PDB file of N, CA and C in Angstrom:
ATOM      1  N   UNK A  12      96.286 -79.590  15.683  1.00  0.00           N
ATOM      2  CA  UNK A  12      97.669 -79.364  15.490  1.00  0.00           C
ATOM      3  C   UNK A  12      97.868 -78.280  14.428  1.00  0.00           C
ATOM      4  N   UNK A  13      98.897 -77.489  14.632  1.00  0.00           N
ATOM      5  CA  UNK A  13      99.168 -76.334  13.714  1.00  0.00           C
ATOM      6  C   UNK A  13     100.623 -76.434  13.284  1.00  0.00           C
ATOM      7  N   UNK A  14     100.816 -75.858  12.092  1.00  0.00           N
ATOM      8  CA  UNK A  14     102.158 -75.880  11.493  1.00  0.00           C
ATOM      9  C   UNK A  14     102.842 -74.536  11.843  1.00  0.00           C
ATOM     10  N   UNK A  15     104.109 -74.600  12.228  1.00  0.00           N
ATOM     11  CA  UNK A  15     104.888 -73.454  12.596  1.00  0.00           C
ATOM     12  C   UNK A  15     106.215 -73.485  11.847  1.00  0.00           C
ATOM     13  N   UNK A  16     106.799 -72.404  11.486  1.00  0.00           N
ATOM     14  CA  UNK A  16     107.974 -72.314  10.667  1.00  0.00           C
ATOM     15  C   UNK A  16     109.121 -71.632  11.498  1.00  0.00           C
ATOM     16  N   UNK A  17     110.241 -72.320  11.563  1.00  0.00           N
ATOM     17  CA  UNK A  17     111.372 -72.000  12.408  1.00  0.00           C
ATOM     18  C   UNK A  17     112.488 -71.472  11.485  1.00  0.00           C
ATOM     19  N   UNK A  18     112.575 -70.091  11.569  1.00  0.00           N
ATOM     20  CA  UNK A  18     113.746 -69.467  10.744  1.00  0.00           C
ATOM     21  C   UNK A  18     114.853 -69.222  11.694  1.00  0.00           C
ATOM     22  N   UNK A  19     116.092 -69.599  11.214  1.00  0.00           N
ATOM     23  CA  UNK A  19     117.295 -69.382  12.002  1.00  0.00           C
ATOM     24  C   UNK A  19     118.169 -68.274  11.464  1.00  0.00           C
ATOM     25  N   UNK A  20     118.777 -67.504  12.384  1.00  0.00           N
ATOM     26  CA  UNK A  20     119.637 -66.320  11.979  1.00  0.00           C
ATOM     27  C   UNK A  20     120.847 -66.296  12.890  1.00  0.00           C
ATOM     28  N   UNK A  21     121.992 -65.930  12.228  1.00  0.00           N
ATOM     29  CA  UNK A  21     123.175 -65.543  12.905  1.00  0.00           C
ATOM     30  C   UNK A  21     123.554 -64.227  12.332  1.00  0.00           C
ATOM     31  N   UNK A  22     124.797 -63.708  12.732  1.00  0.00           N
ATOM     32  CA  UNK A  22     125.227 -62.479  12.135  1.00  0.00           C
ATOM     33  C   UNK A  22     125.506 -62.570  10.646  1.00  0.00           C
ATOM     34  N   UNK A  23     125.767 -63.817  10.223  1.00  0.00           N
ATOM     35  CA  UNK A  23     126.155 -63.993   8.782  1.00  0.00           C
ATOM     36  C   UNK A  23     125.307 -64.916   7.991  1.00  0.00           C
ATOM     37  N   UNK A  24     124.322 -65.515   8.638  1.00  0.00           N
ATOM     38  CA  UNK A  24     123.491 -66.521   7.966  1.00  0.00           C
ATOM     39  C   UNK A  24     122.032 -66.418   8.303  1.00  0.00           C
ATOM     40  N   UNK A  25     121.189 -66.591   7.416  1.00  0.00           N
ATOM     41  CA  UNK A  25     119.728 -66.712   7.616  1.00  0.00           C
ATOM     42  C   UNK A  25     119.193 -67.923   6.829  1.00  0.00           C
ATOM     43  N   UNK A  26     118.420 -68.666   7.576  1.00  0.00           N
ATOM     44  CA  UNK A  26     117.785 -69.876   6.932  1.00  0.00           C
ATOM     45  C   UNK A  26     116.261 -69.709   7.121  1.00  0.00           C
ATOM     46  N   UNK A  27     115.505 -69.709   6.106  1.00  0.00           N
ATOM     47  CA  UNK A  27     114.117 -69.593   6.197  1.00  0.00           C
ATOM     48  C   UNK A  27     113.507 -70.976   6.013  1.00  0.00           C
ATOM     49  N   UNK A  28     112.618 -71.336   7.034  1.00  0.00           N
ATOM     50  CA  UNK A  28     112.035 -72.614   6.993  1.00  0.00           C
ATOM     51  C   UNK A  28     110.741 -72.634   6.050  1.00  0.00           C
ATOM     52  N   UNK A  29     110.883 -73.388   4.980  1.00  0.00           N
ATOM     53  CA  UNK A  29     109.749 -73.467   4.011  1.00  0.00           C
ATOM     54  C   UNK A  29     108.851 -74.630   4.260  1.00  0.00           C
ATOM     55  N   UNK A  30     109.289 -75.596   5.000  1.00  0.00           N
ATOM     56  CA  UNK A  30     108.509 -76.804   5.235  1.00  0.00           C
ATOM     57  C   UNK A  30     107.629 -76.663   6.500  1.00  0.00           C
ATOM     58  N   UNK A  31     108.144 -76.192   7.540  1.00  0.00           N
ATOM     59  CA  UNK A  31     107.400 -76.067   8.823  1.00  0.00           C
ATOM     60  C   UNK A  31     107.459 -77.376   9.597  1.00  0.00           C
ATOM     61  N   UNK A  32     106.939 -77.221  10.855  1.00  0.00           N
ATOM     62  CA  UNK A  32     106.911 -78.336  11.792  1.00  0.00           C
ATOM     63  C   UNK A  32     105.525 -78.310  12.441  1.00  0.00           C
ATOM     64  N   UNK A  33     104.892 -79.513  12.494  1.00  0.00           N
ATOM     65  CA  UNK A  33     103.566 -79.558  13.141  1.00  0.00           C
ATOM     66  C   UNK A  33     103.806 -79.677  14.676  1.00  0.00           C
ATOM     67  N   UNK A  34     103.116 -78.742  15.358  1.00  0.00           N
ATOM     68  CA  UNK A  34     103.198 -78.788  16.858  1.00  0.00           C
ATOM     69  C   UNK A  34     101.815 -79.119  17.399  1.00  0.00           C
ATOM     70  N   UNK A  35     101.797 -79.854  18.469  1.00  0.00           N
ATOM     71  CA  UNK A  35     100.518 -80.338  19.073  1.00  0.00           C
ATOM     72  C   UNK A  35      99.747 -79.140  19.528  1.00  0.00           C
ATOM     73  N   UNK A  36     100.322 -78.180  20.129  1.00  0.00           N
ATOM     74  CA  UNK A  36      99.616 -76.911  20.522  1.00  0.00           C
ATOM     75  C   UNK A  36     100.558 -75.771  20.655  1.00  0.00           C
ATOM     76  N   UNK A  37     100.218 -74.591  20.881  1.00  0.00           N
ATOM     77  CA  UNK A  37     101.192 -73.445  20.963  1.00  0.00           C
ATOM     78  C   UNK A  37     102.204 -73.554  22.075  1.00  0.00           C
ATOM     79  N   UNK A  38     101.882 -74.296  23.199  1.00  0.00           N
ATOM     80  CA  UNK A  38     102.823 -74.495  24.293  1.00  0.00           C
ATOM     81  C   UNK A  38     103.977 -75.349  23.894  1.00  0.00           C
ATOM     82  N   UNK A  39     103.890 -76.119  22.800  1.00  0.00           N
ATOM     83  CA  UNK A  39     104.985 -76.939  22.320  1.00  0.00           C
ATOM     84  C   UNK A  39     106.038 -76.140  21.488  1.00  0.00           C
ATOM     85  N   UNK A  40     105.669 -74.949  21.060  1.00  0.00           N
ATOM     86  CA  UNK A  40     106.488 -74.139  20.161  1.00  0.00           C
ATOM     87  C   UNK A  40     107.839 -73.756  20.914  1.00  0.00           C
ATOM     88  N   UNK A  41     107.769 -73.205  22.082  1.00  0.00           N
ATOM     89  CA  UNK A  41     109.040 -72.895  22.790  1.00  0.00           C
ATOM     90  C   UNK A  41     109.986 -73.995  22.995  1.00  0.00           C
ATOM     91  N   UNK A  42     109.419 -75.174  23.369  1.00  0.00           N
ATOM     92  CA  UNK A  42     110.315 -76.351  23.534  1.00  0.00           C
ATOM     93  C   UNK A  42     110.989 -76.791  22.228  1.00  0.00           C
ATOM     94  N   UNK A  43     110.225 -76.771  21.159  1.00  0.00           N
ATOM     95  CA  UNK A  43     110.796 -77.140  19.883  1.00  0.00           C
ATOM     96  C   UNK A  43     111.758 -76.194  19.421  1.00  0.00           C
ATOM     97  N   UNK A  44     111.526 -74.868  19.597  1.00  0.00           N
ATOM     98  CA  UNK A  44     112.498 -73.847  19.228  1.00  0.00           C
ATOM     99  C   UNK A  44     113.795 -73.960  19.987  1.00  0.00           C
ATOM    100  N   UNK A  45     113.752 -74.180  21.260  1.00  0.00           N
ATOM    101  CA  UNK A  45     114.990 -74.278  22.018  1.00  0.00           C
ATOM    102  C   UNK A  45     115.704 -75.513  21.824  1.00  0.00           C
ATOM    103  N   UNK A  46     114.930 -76.616  21.530  1.00  0.00           N
ATOM    104  CA  UNK A  46     115.571 -77.878  21.204  1.00  0.00           C
ATOM    105  C   UNK A  46     116.366 -77.732  19.903  1.00  0.00           C
ATOM    106  N   UNK A  47     115.718 -77.077  18.897  1.00  0.00           N
ATOM    107  CA  UNK A  47     116.402 -76.871  17.625  1.00  0.00           C
ATOM    108  C   UNK A  47     117.631 -76.051  17.779  1.00  0.00           C
ATOM    109  N   UNK A  48     117.543 -74.985  18.556  1.00  0.00           N
ATOM    110  CA  UNK A  48     118.764 -74.183  18.858  1.00  0.00           C
ATOM    111  C   UNK A  48     119.868 -74.968  19.343  1.00  0.00           C
ATOM    112  N   UNK A  49     119.620 -75.784  20.322  1.00  0.00           N
ATOM    113  CA  UNK A  49     120.643 -76.540  21.042  1.00  0.00           C
ATOM    114  C   UNK A  49     121.280 -77.616  20.019  1.00  0.00           C
ATOM    115  N   UNK A  50     120.402 -78.191  19.222  1.00  0.00           N
ATOM    116  CA  UNK A  50     120.847 -79.149  18.193  1.00  0.00           C
ATOM    117  C   UNK A  50     121.743 -78.535  17.237  1.00  0.00           C
ATOM    118  N   UNK A  51     121.343 -77.466  16.702  1.00  0.00           N
ATOM    119  CA  UNK A  51     122.160 -76.723  15.683  1.00  0.00           C
ATOM    120  C   UNK A  51     123.457 -76.298  16.249  1.00  0.00           C
ATOM    121  N   UNK A  52     123.469 -75.669  17.395  1.00  0.00           N
ATOM    122  CA  UNK A  52     124.722 -75.212  18.073  1.00  0.00           C
ATOM    123  C   UNK A  52     125.574 -76.448  18.483  1.00  0.00           C
ATOM    124  N   UNK A  53     124.942 -77.500  18.784  1.00  0.00           N
ATOM    125  CA  UNK A  53     125.722 -78.714  19.216  1.00  0.00           C
ATOM    126  C   UNK A  53     126.381 -79.368  18.091  1.00  0.00           C
ATOM    127  N   UNK A  54     125.854 -79.248  16.916  1.00  0.00           N
ATOM    128  CA  UNK A  54     126.515 -79.861  15.752  1.00  0.00           C
ATOM    129  C   UNK A  54     127.843 -79.194  15.357  1.00  0.00           C
ATOM    130  N   UNK A  55     127.882 -77.919  15.508  1.00  0.00           N
ATOM    131  CA  UNK A  55     129.084 -77.196  15.193  1.00  0.00           C
ATOM    132  C   UNK A  55     129.263 -75.980  16.099  1.00  0.00           C
ATOM    133  N   UNK A  56     129.603 -76.275  17.381  1.00  0.00           N
ATOM    134  CA  UNK A  56     129.715 -75.139  18.403  1.00  0.00           C
ATOM    135  C   UNK A  56     130.787 -74.068  17.990  1.00  0.00           C
ATOM    136  N   UNK A  57     131.796 -74.489  17.367  1.00  0.00           N
ATOM    137  CA  UNK A  57     132.850 -73.594  16.946  1.00  0.00           C
ATOM    138  C   UNK A  57     132.287 -72.528  16.000  1.00  0.00           C
ATOM    139  N   UNK A  58     131.321 -72.950  15.107  1.00  0.00           N
ATOM    140  CA  UNK A  58     130.699 -72.068  14.148  1.00  0.00           C
ATOM    141  C   UNK A  58     129.860 -70.872  14.824  1.00  0.00           C
ATOM    142  N   UNK A  59     129.291 -71.215  15.981  1.00  0.00           N
ATOM    143  CA  UNK A  59     128.273 -70.288  16.521  1.00  0.00           C
ATOM    144  C   UNK A  59     128.915 -69.595  17.787  1.00  0.00           C
ATOM    145  N   UNK A  60     130.137 -69.939  18.224  1.00  0.00           N
ATOM    146  CA  UNK A  60     130.712 -69.338  19.397  1.00  0.00           C
ATOM    147  C   UNK A  60     130.906 -67.835  19.177  1.00  0.00           C
ATOM    148  N   UNK A  61     130.542 -67.031  20.202  1.00  0.00           N
ATOM    149  CA  UNK A  61     130.740 -65.716  20.115  1.00  0.00           C
ATOM    150  C   UNK A  61     129.669 -64.863  19.392  1.00  0.00           C
ATOM    151  N   UNK A  62     128.647 -65.484  18.907  1.00  0.00           N
ATOM    152  CA  UNK A  62     127.591 -64.763  18.207  1.00  0.00           C
ATOM    153  C   UNK A  62     126.277 -65.348  18.596  1.00  0.00           C
ATOM    154  N   UNK A  63     125.216 -64.588  18.537  1.00  0.00           N
ATOM    155  CA  UNK A  63     123.941 -65.125  18.816  1.00  0.00           C
ATOM    156  C   UNK A  63     123.418 -66.028  17.708  1.00  0.00           C
ATOM    157  N   UNK A  64     122.738 -67.081  18.092  1.00  0.00           N
ATOM    158  CA  UNK A  64     122.035 -67.939  17.251  1.00  0.00           C
ATOM    159  C   UNK A  64     120.537 -67.726  17.597  1.00  0.00           C
ATOM    160  N   UNK A  65     119.769 -67.178  16.648  1.00  0.00           N
ATOM    161  CA  UNK A  65     118.379 -66.840  16.898  1.00  0.00           C
ATOM    162  C   UNK A  65     117.445 -67.713  16.097  1.00  0.00           C
ATOM    163  N   UNK A  66     116.270 -67.951  16.638  1.00  0.00           N
ATOM    164  CA  UNK A  66     115.162 -68.526  15.873  1.00  0.00           C
ATOM    165  C   UNK A  66     113.879 -67.650  16.034  1.00  0.00           C
ATOM    166  N   UNK A  67     113.303 -67.455  14.907  1.00  0.00           N
ATOM    167  CA  UNK A  67     112.138 -66.718  14.813  1.00  0.00           C
ATOM    168  C   UNK A  67     111.026 -67.652  14.313  1.00  0.00           C
ATOM    169  N   UNK A  68     109.953 -67.786  15.102  1.00  0.00           N
ATOM    170  CA  UNK A  68     108.971 -68.791  14.692  1.00  0.00           C
ATOM    171  C   UNK A  68     107.720 -68.059  14.132  1.00  0.00           C
ATOM    172  N   UNK A  69     107.240 -68.512  12.946  1.00  0.00           N
ATOM    173  CA  UNK A  69     106.157 -67.962  12.258  1.00  0.00           C
ATOM    174  C   UNK A  69     105.003 -68.935  12.317  1.00  0.00           C
ATOM    175  N   UNK A  70     103.799 -68.524  12.351  1.00  0.00           N
ATOM    176  CA  UNK A  70     102.599 -69.377  12.208  1.00  0.00           C
ATOM    177  C   UNK A  70     102.189 -69.532  10.748  1.00  0.00           C
ATOM    178  N   UNK A  71     101.142 -70.219  10.477  1.00  0.00           N
ATOM    179  CA  UNK A  71     100.814 -70.494   9.103  1.00  0.00           C
ATOM    180  C   UNK A  71     100.329 -69.241   8.373  1.00  0.00           C
ATOM    181  N   UNK A  72     100.009 -68.161   9.064  1.00  0.00           N
ATOM    182  CA  UNK A  72      99.624 -66.869   8.503  1.00  0.00           C
ATOM    183  C   UNK A  72     100.837 -65.972   8.372  1.00  0.00           C
ATOM    184  N   UNK A  73     102.072 -66.478   8.565  1.00  0.00           N
ATOM    185  CA  UNK A  73     103.303 -65.779   8.417  1.00  0.00           C
ATOM    186  C   UNK A  73     103.512 -64.727   9.490  1.00  0.00           C
ATOM    187  N   UNK A  74     102.824 -64.815  10.600  1.00  0.00           N
ATOM    188  CA  UNK A  74     103.006 -63.884  11.704  1.00  0.00           C
ATOM    189  C   UNK A  74     104.067 -64.397  12.659  1.00  0.00           C
ATOM    190  N   UNK A  75     104.992 -63.595  13.118  1.00  0.00           N
ATOM    191  CA  UNK A  75     105.965 -64.034  14.175  1.00  0.00           C
ATOM    192  C   UNK A  75     105.215 -64.217  15.409  1.00  0.00           C
ATOM    193  N   UNK A  76     105.361 -65.416  16.031  1.00  0.00           N
ATOM    194  CA  UNK A  76     104.726 -65.772  17.217  1.00  0.00           C
ATOM    195  C   UNK A  76     105.663 -66.013  18.428  1.00  0.00           C
ATOM    196  N   UNK A  77     106.989 -66.254  18.071  1.00  0.00           N
ATOM    197  CA  UNK A  77     107.847 -66.623  19.246  1.00  0.00           C
ATOM    198  C   UNK A  77     109.254 -66.402  18.701  1.00  0.00           C
ATOM    199  N   UNK A  78     110.124 -65.970  19.590  1.00  0.00           N
ATOM    200  CA  UNK A  78     111.561 -65.879  19.307  1.00  0.00           C
ATOM    201  C   UNK A  78     112.348 -66.411  20.473  1.00  0.00           C
ATOM    202  N   UNK A  79     113.529 -66.934  20.088  1.00  0.00           N
ATOM    203  CA  UNK A  79     114.486 -67.352  21.156  1.00  0.00           C
ATOM    204  C   UNK A  79     115.930 -67.191  20.645  1.00  0.00           C
ATOM    205  N   UNK A  80     116.830 -67.088  21.556  1.00  0.00           N
ATOM    206  CA  UNK A  80     118.224 -66.831  21.127  1.00  0.00           C
ATOM    207  C   UNK A  80     119.102 -67.715  21.998  1.00  0.00           C
ATOM    208  N   UNK A  81     120.254 -68.127  21.462  1.00  0.00           N
ATOM    209  CA  UNK A  81     121.272 -68.847  22.244  1.00  0.00           C
ATOM    210  C   UNK A  81     122.594 -68.186  21.930  1.00  0.00           C
ATOM    211  N   UNK A  82     123.359 -67.929  22.967  1.00  0.00           N
ATOM    212  CA  UNK A  82     124.675 -67.257  22.697  1.00  0.00           C
ATOM    213  C   UNK A  82     125.716 -68.161  23.394  1.00  0.00           C
ATOM    214  N   UNK A  83     126.596 -68.730  22.588  1.00  0.00           N
ATOM    215  CA  UNK A  83     127.659 -69.580  23.138  1.00  0.00           C
ATOM    216  C   UNK A  83     128.896 -68.653  23.415  1.00  0.00           C
ATOM    217  N   UNK A  84     129.298 -68.628  24.626  1.00  0.00           N
ATOM    218  CA  UNK A  84     130.455 -67.783  24.976  1.00  0.00           C
ATOM    219  C   UNK A  84     131.377 -68.684  25.854  1.00  0.00           C
ATOM    220  N   UNK A  85     132.659 -68.633  25.578  1.00  0.00           N
ATOM    221  CA  UNK A  85     133.655 -69.350  26.347  1.00  0.00           C
ATOM    222  C   UNK A  85     134.838 -68.428  26.603  1.00  0.00           C
ATOM    223  N   UNK A  86     135.542 -68.775  27.630  1.00  0.00           N
ATOM    224  CA  UNK A  86     136.698 -68.006  27.949  1.00  0.00           C
ATOM    225  C   UNK A  86     137.638 -68.831  28.876  1.00  0.00           C
ATOM    226  N   UNK A  87     138.918 -68.702  28.624  1.00  0.00           N
ATOM    227  CA  UNK A  87     139.922 -69.306  29.552  1.00  0.00           C
ATOM    228  C   UNK A  87     139.931 -68.514  30.806  1.00  0.00           C
ATOM    229  N   UNK A  88     139.923 -69.140  31.991  1.00  0.00           N
ATOM    230  CA  UNK A  88     139.954 -68.388  33.294  1.00  0.00           C
ATOM    231  C   UNK A  88     141.359 -68.140  33.713  1.00  0.00           C
ATOM    232  N   UNK A  89     142.253 -69.047  33.484  1.00  0.00           N
ATOM    233  CA  UNK A  89     143.644 -68.895  34.006  1.00  0.00           C
ATOM    234  C   UNK A  89     144.609 -69.015  32.728  1.00  0.00           C
ATOM    235  N   UNK A  90     145.676 -68.318  32.786  1.00  0.00           N
ATOM    236  CA  UNK A  90     146.652 -68.486  31.702  1.00  0.00           C
ATOM    237  C   UNK A  90     147.185 -69.795  31.824  1.00  0.00           C
ATOM    238  N   UNK A  91     147.350 -70.432  30.693  1.00  0.00           N
ATOM    239  CA  UNK A  91     148.075 -71.777  30.642  1.00  0.00           C
ATOM    240  C   UNK A  91     148.540 -72.011  29.207  1.00  0.00           C
ATOM    241  N   UNK A  92     149.446 -72.854  29.162  1.00  0.00           N
ATOM    242  CA  UNK A  92     150.058 -73.277  27.813  1.00  0.00           C
ATOM    243  C   UNK A  92     148.976 -73.984  27.069  1.00  0.00           C
ATOM    244  N   UNK A  93     148.462 -73.369  25.990  1.00  0.00           N
ATOM    245  CA  UNK A  93     147.392 -73.953  25.159  1.00  0.00           C
ATOM    246  C   UNK A  93     147.806 -75.284  24.603  1.00  0.00           C
ATOM    247  N   UNK A  94     149.049 -75.508  24.312  1.00  0.00           N
ATOM    248  CA  UNK A  94     149.472 -76.800  23.753  1.00  0.00           C
ATOM    249  C   UNK A  94     149.342 -77.913  24.663  1.00  0.00           C
ATOM    250  N   UNK A  95     149.240 -77.652  26.042  1.00  0.00           N
ATOM    251  CA  UNK A  95     149.054 -78.708  26.939  1.00  0.00           C
ATOM    252  C   UNK A  95     147.608 -78.872  27.425  1.00  0.00           C
ATOM    253  N   UNK A  96     146.695 -77.930  27.034  1.00  0.00           N
ATOM    254  CA  UNK A  96     145.298 -78.024  27.441  1.00  0.00           C
ATOM    255  C   UNK A  96     144.656 -79.213  26.828  1.00  0.00           C
ATOM    256  N   UNK A  97     143.812 -79.836  27.575  1.00  0.00           N
ATOM    257  CA  UNK A  97     143.101 -80.999  27.082  1.00  0.00           C
ATOM    258  C   UNK A  97     141.974 -80.666  26.225  1.00  0.00           C
TER     259      UNK A  97
END
């Protein structure tokens, strides 16, 4: 098992992972990265709407080994009175 570090970035925020996460093998890194992106975006979708949320994964030697991005975009399709929208 190896330790990987998941750094998160938006247009206005960068969070460097100093602790890391142990992954069973390199194939587990993409799943962990995408799960983390979804969890972060799910906690506060309004904060990340309209901008990319990126993760850069580093190995124990500080080399970038994987990147992933999530972009939450939403739009009203038809005009409607916003005060009546559910």
